[in-house]
């Protein structure tokens, strides 16, 4: 059996609606108020500036950078506070974390900046479930969950890749990448459209999959 179970955050534990509201409604609204543009025009300009930077740059994920870039007067903390009511966890989350917390070391591994993680964990009450929380962007300056990102987590946790299970909703960064390192990864497809031994549509499926892995491993070692 593994020692550590790692969970992605947005799209896995928490509905990504909150982040969409901050980036695509909150910041454009503040910019529209600042320069006197209609919201849709301001949003088009803001999104264009996002795209100029691109997902490959660390600034893409840094809300402090964008507040400085657009010279917005309201604080980013106040803006996030405005949309806290948009933070919602999926129905299966509390159940599975309660079931696993006493048997495994639980960690959160997210692409999101620490600013977003802190607000979402506090609003959902999930922070108490996790022994460690890692942000690829804030902690390691990585714009994606790379092999190096997972290697550093293994080192920090003093765990071999084979002792870690990771679960997330991004096929490449939550499934393919960790598997190249030897981490047992599950791809969470909440739509139920995908299938396979590595695919789950509900987090509650993890327990059964872990038991299957344990039984298969025991059988091979006999």
mmCIF file with all atom_site columns, N, CA and C in Angstrom, residues 2 4-8 150 160-189 196-201 205-206 209-210 213:
data_model
loop_
_atom_site.group_PDB
_atom_site.id
_atom_site.type_symbol
_atom_site.label_atom_id
_atom_site.label_alt_id
_atom_site.label_comp_id
_atom_site.label_asym_id
_atom_site.label_entity_id
_atom_site.label_seq_id
_atom_site.pdbx_PDB_ins_code
_atom_site.Cartn_x
_atom_site.Cartn_y
_atom_site.Cartn_z
_atom_site.occupancy
_atom_site.B_iso_or_equiv
_atom_site.pdbx_formal_charge
_atom_site.auth_seq_id
_atom_site.auth_comp_id
_atom_site.auth_asym_id
_atom_site.auth_atom_id
_atom_site.pdbx_PDB_model_num
ATOM 1   N N  . UNK A 1 2   ? 0.437   2.323  -0.647  1.00 0.00 ? 2   UNK A N  1
ATOM 2   C CA . UNK A 1 2   ? 1.208   3.576  -0.652  1.00 0.00 ? 2   UNK A CA 1
ATOM 3   C C  . UNK A 1 2   ? 1.202   4.243  0.716   1.00 0.00 ? 2   UNK A C  1
ATOM 4   N N  . UNK A 1 4   ? 1.598   7.828  0.775   1.00 0.00 ? 4   UNK A N  1
ATOM 5   C CA . UNK A 1 4   ? 1.166   9.205  0.519   1.00 0.00 ? 4   UNK A CA 1
ATOM 6   C C  . UNK A 1 4   ? 0.120   9.228  -0.591  1.00 0.00 ? 4   UNK A C  1
ATOM 7   N N  . UNK A 1 5   ? -0.931  10.002 -0.385  1.00 0.00 ? 5   UNK A N  1
ATOM 8   C CA . UNK A 1 5   ? -1.886  10.255 -1.464  1.00 0.00 ? 5   UNK A CA 1
ATOM 9   C C  . UNK A 1 5   ? -1.916  11.755 -1.725  1.00 0.00 ? 5   UNK A C  1
ATOM 10  N N  . UNK A 1 6   ? -1.663  12.107 -2.958  1.00 0.00 ? 6   UNK A N  1
ATOM 11  C CA . UNK A 1 6   ? -1.576  13.504 -3.385  1.00 0.00 ? 6   UNK A CA 1
ATOM 12  C C  . UNK A 1 6   ? -2.801  13.862 -4.219  1.00 0.00 ? 6   UNK A C  1
ATOM 13  N N  . UNK A 1 7   ? -3.381  15.012 -3.912  1.00 0.00 ? 7   UNK A N  1
ATOM 14  C CA . UNK A 1 7   ? -4.550  15.486 -4.651  1.00 0.00 ? 7   UNK A CA 1
ATOM 15  C C  . UNK A 1 7   ? -4.260  16.824 -5.320  1.00 0.00 ? 7   UNK A C  1
ATOM 16  N N  . UNK A 1 8   ? -4.695  16.946 -6.563  1.00 0.00 ? 8   UNK A N  1
ATOM 17  C CA . UNK A 1 8   ? -4.776  18.241 -7.229  1.00 0.00 ? 8   UNK A CA 1
ATOM 18  C C  . UNK A 1 8   ? -5.914  19.023 -6.563  1.00 0.00 ? 8   UNK A C  1
ATOM 19  N N  . UNK A 1 150 ? 7.472   16.826 -9.261  1.00 0.00 ? 150 UNK A N  1
ATOM 20  C CA . UNK A 1 150 ? 7.135   15.619 -8.507  1.00 0.00 ? 150 UNK A CA 1
ATOM 21  C C  . UNK A 1 150 ? 8.364   15.026 -7.817  1.00 0.00 ? 150 UNK A C  1
ATOM 22  N N  . UNK A 1 160 ? 9.569   7.275  -1.798  1.00 0.00 ? 160 UNK A N  1
ATOM 23  C CA . UNK A 1 160 ? 9.854   6.827  -3.154  1.00 0.00 ? 160 UNK A CA 1
ATOM 24  C C  . UNK A 1 160 ? 8.619   7.053  -4.032  1.00 0.00 ? 160 UNK A C  1
ATOM 25  N N  . UNK A 1 161 ? 8.817   7.263  -5.331  1.00 0.00 ? 161 UNK A N  1
ATOM 26  C CA . UNK A 1 161 ? 7.658   7.465  -6.211  1.00 0.00 ? 161 UNK A CA 1
ATOM 27  C C  . UNK A 1 161 ? 6.615   6.357  -6.085  1.00 0.00 ? 161 UNK A C  1
ATOM 28  N N  . UNK A 1 162 ? 7.091   5.121  -5.887  1.00 0.00 ? 162 UNK A N  1
ATOM 29  C CA . UNK A 1 162 ? 6.177   3.982  -5.787  1.00 0.00 ? 162 UNK A CA 1
ATOM 30  C C  . UNK A 1 162 ? 5.330   4.024  -4.512  1.00 0.00 ? 162 UNK A C  1
ATOM 31  N N  . UNK A 1 163 ? 5.694   4.888  -3.584  1.00 0.00 ? 163 UNK A N  1
ATOM 32  C CA . UNK A 1 163 ? 4.946   5.007  -2.328  1.00 0.00 ? 163 UNK A CA 1
ATOM 33  C C  . UNK A 1 163 ? 3.913   6.133  -2.375  1.00 0.00 ? 163 UNK A C  1
ATOM 34  N N  . UNK A 1 164 ? 3.767   6.748  -3.544  1.00 0.00 ? 164 UNK A N  1
ATOM 35  C CA . UNK A 1 164 ? 2.858   7.889  -3.694  1.00 0.00 ? 164 UNK A CA 1
ATOM 36  C C  . UNK A 1 164 ? 1.780   7.582  -4.731  1.00 0.00 ? 164 UNK A C  1
ATOM 37  N N  . UNK A 1 165 ? 0.568   7.981  -4.415  1.00 0.00 ? 165 UNK A N  1
ATOM 38  C CA . UNK A 1 165 ? -0.543  7.961  -5.369  1.00 0.00 ? 165 UNK A CA 1
ATOM 39  C C  . UNK A 1 165 ? -0.947  9.406  -5.621  1.00 0.00 ? 165 UNK A C  1
ATOM 40  N N  . UNK A 1 166 ? -1.129  9.769  -6.877  1.00 0.00 ? 166 UNK A N  1
ATOM 41  C CA . UNK A 1 166 ? -1.580  11.127 -7.203  1.00 0.00 ? 166 UNK A CA 1
ATOM 42  C C  . UNK A 1 166 ? -2.888  11.057 -7.977  1.00 0.00 ? 166 UNK A C  1
ATOM 43  N N  . UNK A 1 167 ? -3.789  11.994 -7.664  1.00 0.00 ? 167 UNK A N  1
ATOM 44  C CA . UNK A 1 167 ? -5.100  12.055 -8.311  1.00 0.00 ? 167 UNK A CA 1
ATOM 45  C C  . UNK A 1 167 ? -5.356  13.476 -8.801  1.00 0.00 ? 167 UNK A C  1
ATOM 46  N N  . UNK A 1 168 ? -5.729  13.613 -10.063 1.00 0.00 ? 168 UNK A N  1
ATOM 47  C CA . UNK A 1 168 ? -6.036  14.939 -10.583 1.00 0.00 ? 168 UNK A CA 1
ATOM 48  C C  . UNK A 1 168 ? -6.807  14.875 -11.885 1.00 0.00 ? 168 UNK A C  1
ATOM 49  N N  . UNK A 1 169 ? -7.291  16.033 -12.322 1.00 0.00 ? 169 UNK A N  1
ATOM 50  C CA . UNK A 1 169 ? -8.184  16.072 -13.489 1.00 0.00 ? 169 UNK A CA 1
ATOM 51  C C  . UNK A 1 169 ? -7.499  16.497 -14.781 1.00 0.00 ? 169 UNK A C  1
ATOM 52  N N  . UNK A 1 170 ? -6.184  16.697 -14.756 1.00 0.00 ? 170 UNK A N  1
ATOM 53  C CA . UNK A 1 170 ? -5.472  17.063 -15.983 1.00 0.00 ? 170 UNK A CA 1
ATOM 54  C C  . UNK A 1 170 ? -4.722  15.835 -16.488 1.00 0.00 ? 170 UNK A C  1
ATOM 55  N N  . UNK A 1 171 ? -5.071  15.381 -17.688 1.00 0.00 ? 171 UNK A N  1
ATOM 56  C CA . UNK A 1 171 ? -4.531  14.118 -18.188 1.00 0.00 ? 171 UNK A CA 1
ATOM 57  C C  . UNK A 1 171 ? -3.002  14.123 -18.266 1.00 0.00 ? 171 UNK A C  1
ATOM 58  N N  . UNK A 1 172 ? -2.442  15.226 -18.730 1.00 0.00 ? 172 UNK A N  1
ATOM 59  C CA . UNK A 1 172 ? -0.984  15.269 -18.877 1.00 0.00 ? 172 UNK A CA 1
ATOM 60  C C  . UNK A 1 172 ? -0.283  15.475 -17.539 1.00 0.00 ? 172 UNK A C  1
ATOM 61  N N  . UNK A 1 173 ? -0.640  16.541 -16.838 1.00 0.00 ? 173 UNK A N  1
ATOM 62  C CA . UNK A 1 173 ? 0.136   16.937 -15.661 1.00 0.00 ? 173 UNK A CA 1
ATOM 63  C C  . UNK A 1 173 ? -0.240  16.200 -14.380 1.00 0.00 ? 173 UNK A C  1
ATOM 64  N N  . UNK A 1 174 ? -1.421  15.593 -14.351 1.00 0.00 ? 174 UNK A N  1
ATOM 65  C CA . UNK A 1 174 ? -1.822  14.821 -13.173 1.00 0.00 ? 174 UNK A CA 1
ATOM 66  C C  . UNK A 1 174 ? -1.744  13.314 -13.400 1.00 0.00 ? 174 UNK A C  1
ATOM 67  N N  . UNK A 1 175 ? -1.586  12.914 -14.647 1.00 0.00 ? 175 UNK A N  1
ATOM 68  C CA . UNK A 1 175 ? -1.509  11.476 -14.928 1.00 0.00 ? 175 UNK A CA 1
ATOM 69  C C  . UNK A 1 175 ? -0.222  11.084 -15.653 1.00 0.00 ? 175 UNK A C  1
ATOM 70  N N  . UNK A 1 176 ? -0.025  11.582 -16.858 1.00 0.00 ? 176 UNK A N  1
ATOM 71  C CA . UNK A 1 176 ? 1.132   11.152 -17.644 1.00 0.00 ? 176 UNK A CA 1
ATOM 72  C C  . UNK A 1 176 ? 2.457   11.515 -16.985 1.00 0.00 ? 176 UNK A C  1
ATOM 73  N N  . UNK A 1 177 ? 2.586   12.754 -16.537 1.00 0.00 ? 177 UNK A N  1
ATOM 74  C CA . UNK A 1 177 ? 3.867   13.203 -15.970 1.00 0.00 ? 177 UNK A CA 1
ATOM 75  C C  . UNK A 1 177 ? 4.248   12.431 -14.708 1.00 0.00 ? 177 UNK A C  1
ATOM 76  N N  . UNK A 1 178 ? 3.383   12.337 -13.697 1.00 0.00 ? 178 UNK A N  1
ATOM 77  C CA . UNK A 1 178 ? 3.794   11.582 -12.512 1.00 0.00 ? 178 UNK A CA 1
ATOM 78  C C  . UNK A 1 178 ? 4.071   10.107 -12.793 1.00 0.00 ? 178 UNK A C  1
ATOM 79  N N  . UNK A 1 179 ? 3.360   9.527  -13.748 1.00 0.00 ? 179 UNK A N  1
ATOM 80  C CA . UNK A 1 179 ? 3.590   8.111  -14.063 1.00 0.00 ? 179 UNK A CA 1
ATOM 81  C C  . UNK A 1 179 ? 4.979   7.875  -14.648 1.00 0.00 ? 179 UNK A C  1
ATOM 82  N N  . UNK A 1 180 ? 5.524   8.851  -15.374 1.00 0.00 ? 180 UNK A N  1
ATOM 83  C CA . UNK A 1 180 ? 6.873   8.671  -15.920 1.00 0.00 ? 180 UNK A CA 1
ATOM 84  C C  . UNK A 1 180 ? 7.902   8.539  -14.810 1.00 0.00 ? 180 UNK A C  1
ATOM 85  N N  . UNK A 1 181 ? 7.564   9.037  -13.635 1.00 0.00 ? 181 UNK A N  1
ATOM 86  C CA . UNK A 1 181 ? 8.471   8.963  -12.488 1.00 0.00 ? 181 UNK A CA 1
ATOM 87  C C  . UNK A 1 181 ? 8.245   7.701  -11.666 1.00 0.00 ? 181 UNK A C  1
ATOM 88  N N  . UNK A 1 182 ? 7.158   6.995  -11.919 1.00 0.00 ? 182 UNK A N  1
ATOM 89  C CA . UNK A 1 182 ? 6.846   5.796  -11.149 1.00 0.00 ? 182 UNK A CA 1
ATOM 90  C C  . UNK A 1 182 ? 5.776   5.998  -10.100 1.00 0.00 ? 182 UNK A C  1
ATOM 91  N N  . UNK A 1 183 ? 5.192   7.196  -10.061 1.00 0.00 ? 183 UNK A N  1
ATOM 92  C CA . UNK A 1 183 ? 4.088   7.476  -9.138  1.00 0.00 ? 183 UNK A CA 1
ATOM 93  C C  . UNK A 1 183 ? 2.816   6.807  -9.667  1.00 0.00 ? 183 UNK A C  1
ATOM 94  N N  . UNK A 1 184 ? 2.039   6.207  -8.780  1.00 0.00 ? 184 UNK A N  1
ATOM 95  C CA . UNK A 1 184 ? 0.748   5.634  -9.165  1.00 0.00 ? 184 UNK A CA 1
ATOM 96  C C  . UNK A 1 184 ? -0.241  6.785  -9.339  1.00 0.00 ? 184 UNK A C  1
ATOM 97  N N  . UNK A 1 185 ? -0.662  7.028  -10.556 1.00 0.00 ? 185 UNK A N  1
ATOM 98  C CA . UNK A 1 185 ? -1.522  8.182  -10.830 1.00 0.00 ? 185 UNK A CA 1
ATOM 99  C C  . UNK A 1 185 ? -2.881  7.743  -11.354 1.00 0.00 ? 185 UNK A C  1
ATOM 100 N N  . UNK A 1 186 ? -3.897  8.493  -10.944 1.00 0.00 ? 186 UNK A N  1
ATOM 101 C CA . UNK A 1 186 ? -5.253  8.283  -11.444 1.00 0.00 ? 186 UNK A CA 1
ATOM 102 C C  . UNK A 1 186 ? -5.748  9.566  -12.092 1.00 0.00 ? 186 UNK A C  1
ATOM 103 N N  . UNK A 1 187 ? -6.348  9.399  -13.251 1.00 0.00 ? 187 UNK A N  1
ATOM 104 C CA . UNK A 1 187 ? -6.919  10.527 -13.982 1.00 0.00 ? 187 UNK A CA 1
ATOM 105 C C  . UNK A 1 187 ? -8.392  10.640 -13.614 1.00 0.00 ? 187 UNK A C  1
ATOM 106 N N  . UNK A 1 188 ? -8.770  11.787 -13.041 1.00 0.00 ? 188 UNK A N  1
ATOM 107 C CA . UNK A 1 188 ? -10.154 12.023 -12.638 1.00 0.00 ? 188 UNK A CA 1
ATOM 108 C C  . UNK A 1 188 ? -10.920 12.676 -13.784 1.00 0.00 ? 188 UNK A C  1
ATOM 109 N N  . UNK A 1 189 ? -11.853 11.932 -14.345 1.00 0.00 ? 189 UNK A N  1
ATOM 110 C CA . UNK A 1 189 ? -12.705 12.446 -15.419 1.00 0.00 ? 189 UNK A CA 1
ATOM 111 C C  . UNK A 1 189 ? -14.133 12.486 -14.896 1.00 0.00 ? 189 UNK A C  1
ATOM 112 N N  . UNK A 1 196 ? -10.935 3.159  -18.171 1.00 0.00 ? 196 UNK A N  1
ATOM 113 C CA . UNK A 1 196 ? -9.647  2.489  -18.107 1.00 0.00 ? 196 UNK A CA 1
ATOM 114 C C  . UNK A 1 196 ? -9.275  2.233  -16.660 1.00 0.00 ? 196 UNK A C  1
ATOM 115 N N  . UNK A 1 197 ? -8.255  1.411  -16.468 1.00 0.00 ? 197 UNK A N  1
ATOM 116 C CA . UNK A 1 197 ? -7.832  1.074  -15.110 1.00 0.00 ? 197 UNK A CA 1
ATOM 117 C C  . UNK A 1 197 ? -7.344  2.290  -14.340 1.00 0.00 ? 197 UNK A C  1
ATOM 118 N N  . UNK A 1 198 ? -6.884  3.308  -15.060 1.00 0.00 ? 198 UNK A N  1
ATOM 119 C CA . UNK A 1 198 ? -6.305  4.481  -14.418 1.00 0.00 ? 198 UNK A CA 1
ATOM 120 C C  . UNK A 1 198 ? -7.304  5.633  -14.303 1.00 0.00 ? 198 UNK A C  1
ATOM 121 N N  . UNK A 1 199 ? -8.544  5.435  -14.784 1.00 0.00 ? 199 UNK A N  1
ATOM 122 C CA . UNK A 1 199 ? -9.535  6.515  -14.826 1.00 0.00 ? 199 UNK A CA 1
ATOM 123 C C  . UNK A 1 199 ? -10.568 6.315  -13.721 1.00 0.00 ? 199 UNK A C  1
ATOM 124 N N  . UNK A 1 200 ? -10.893 7.403  -13.018 1.00 0.00 ? 200 UNK A N  1
ATOM 125 C CA . UNK A 1 200 ? -11.996 7.387  -12.063 1.00 0.00 ? 200 UNK A CA 1
ATOM 126 C C  . UNK A 1 200 ? -12.907 8.573  -12.373 1.00 0.00 ? 200 UNK A C  1
ATOM 127 N N  . UNK A 1 201 ? -14.179 8.413  -12.090 1.00 0.00 ? 201 UNK A N  1
ATOM 128 C CA . UNK A 1 201 ? -15.124 9.508  -12.313 1.00 0.00 ? 201 UNK A CA 1
ATOM 129 C C  . UNK A 1 201 ? -15.612 10.107 -11.004 1.00 0.00 ? 201 UNK A C  1
ATOM 130 N N  . UNK A 1 205 ? -14.037 6.311  -5.722  1.00 0.00 ? 205 UNK A N  1
ATOM 131 C CA . UNK A 1 205 ? -13.525 5.104  -6.380  1.00 0.00 ? 205 UNK A CA 1
ATOM 132 C C  . UNK A 1 205 ? -12.091 4.791  -5.966  1.00 0.00 ? 205 UNK A C  1
ATOM 133 N N  . UNK A 1 206 ? -11.414 5.761  -5.365  1.00 0.00 ? 206 UNK A N  1
ATOM 134 C CA . UNK A 1 206 ? -9.996  5.577  -5.039  1.00 0.00 ? 206 UNK A CA 1
ATOM 135 C C  . UNK A 1 206 ? -9.789  4.404  -4.097  1.00 0.00 ? 206 UNK A C  1
ATOM 136 N N  . UNK A 1 209 ? -9.777  1.142  -5.882  1.00 0.00 ? 209 UNK A N  1
ATOM 137 C CA . UNK A 1 209 ? -8.594  1.006  -6.737  1.00 0.00 ? 209 UNK A CA 1
ATOM 138 C C  . UNK A 1 209 ? -7.345  0.721  -5.900  1.00 0.00 ? 209 UNK A C  1
ATOM 139 N N  . UNK A 1 210 ? -7.244  1.359  -4.745  1.00 0.00 ? 210 UNK A N  1
ATOM 140 C CA . UNK A 1 210 ? -6.094  1.120  -3.872  1.00 0.00 ? 210 UNK A CA 1
ATOM 141 C C  . UNK A 1 210 ? -6.098  -0.315 -3.355  1.00 0.00 ? 210 UNK A C  1
ATOM 142 N N  . UNK A 1 213 ? -4.941  -2.602 -6.133  1.00 0.00 ? 213 UNK A N  1
ATOM 143 C CA . UNK A 1 213 ? -3.491  -2.531 -6.307  1.00 0.00 ? 213 UNK A CA 1
ATOM 144 C C  . UNK A 1 213 ? -2.780  -3.327 -5.224  1.00 0.00 ? 213 UNK A C  1
#
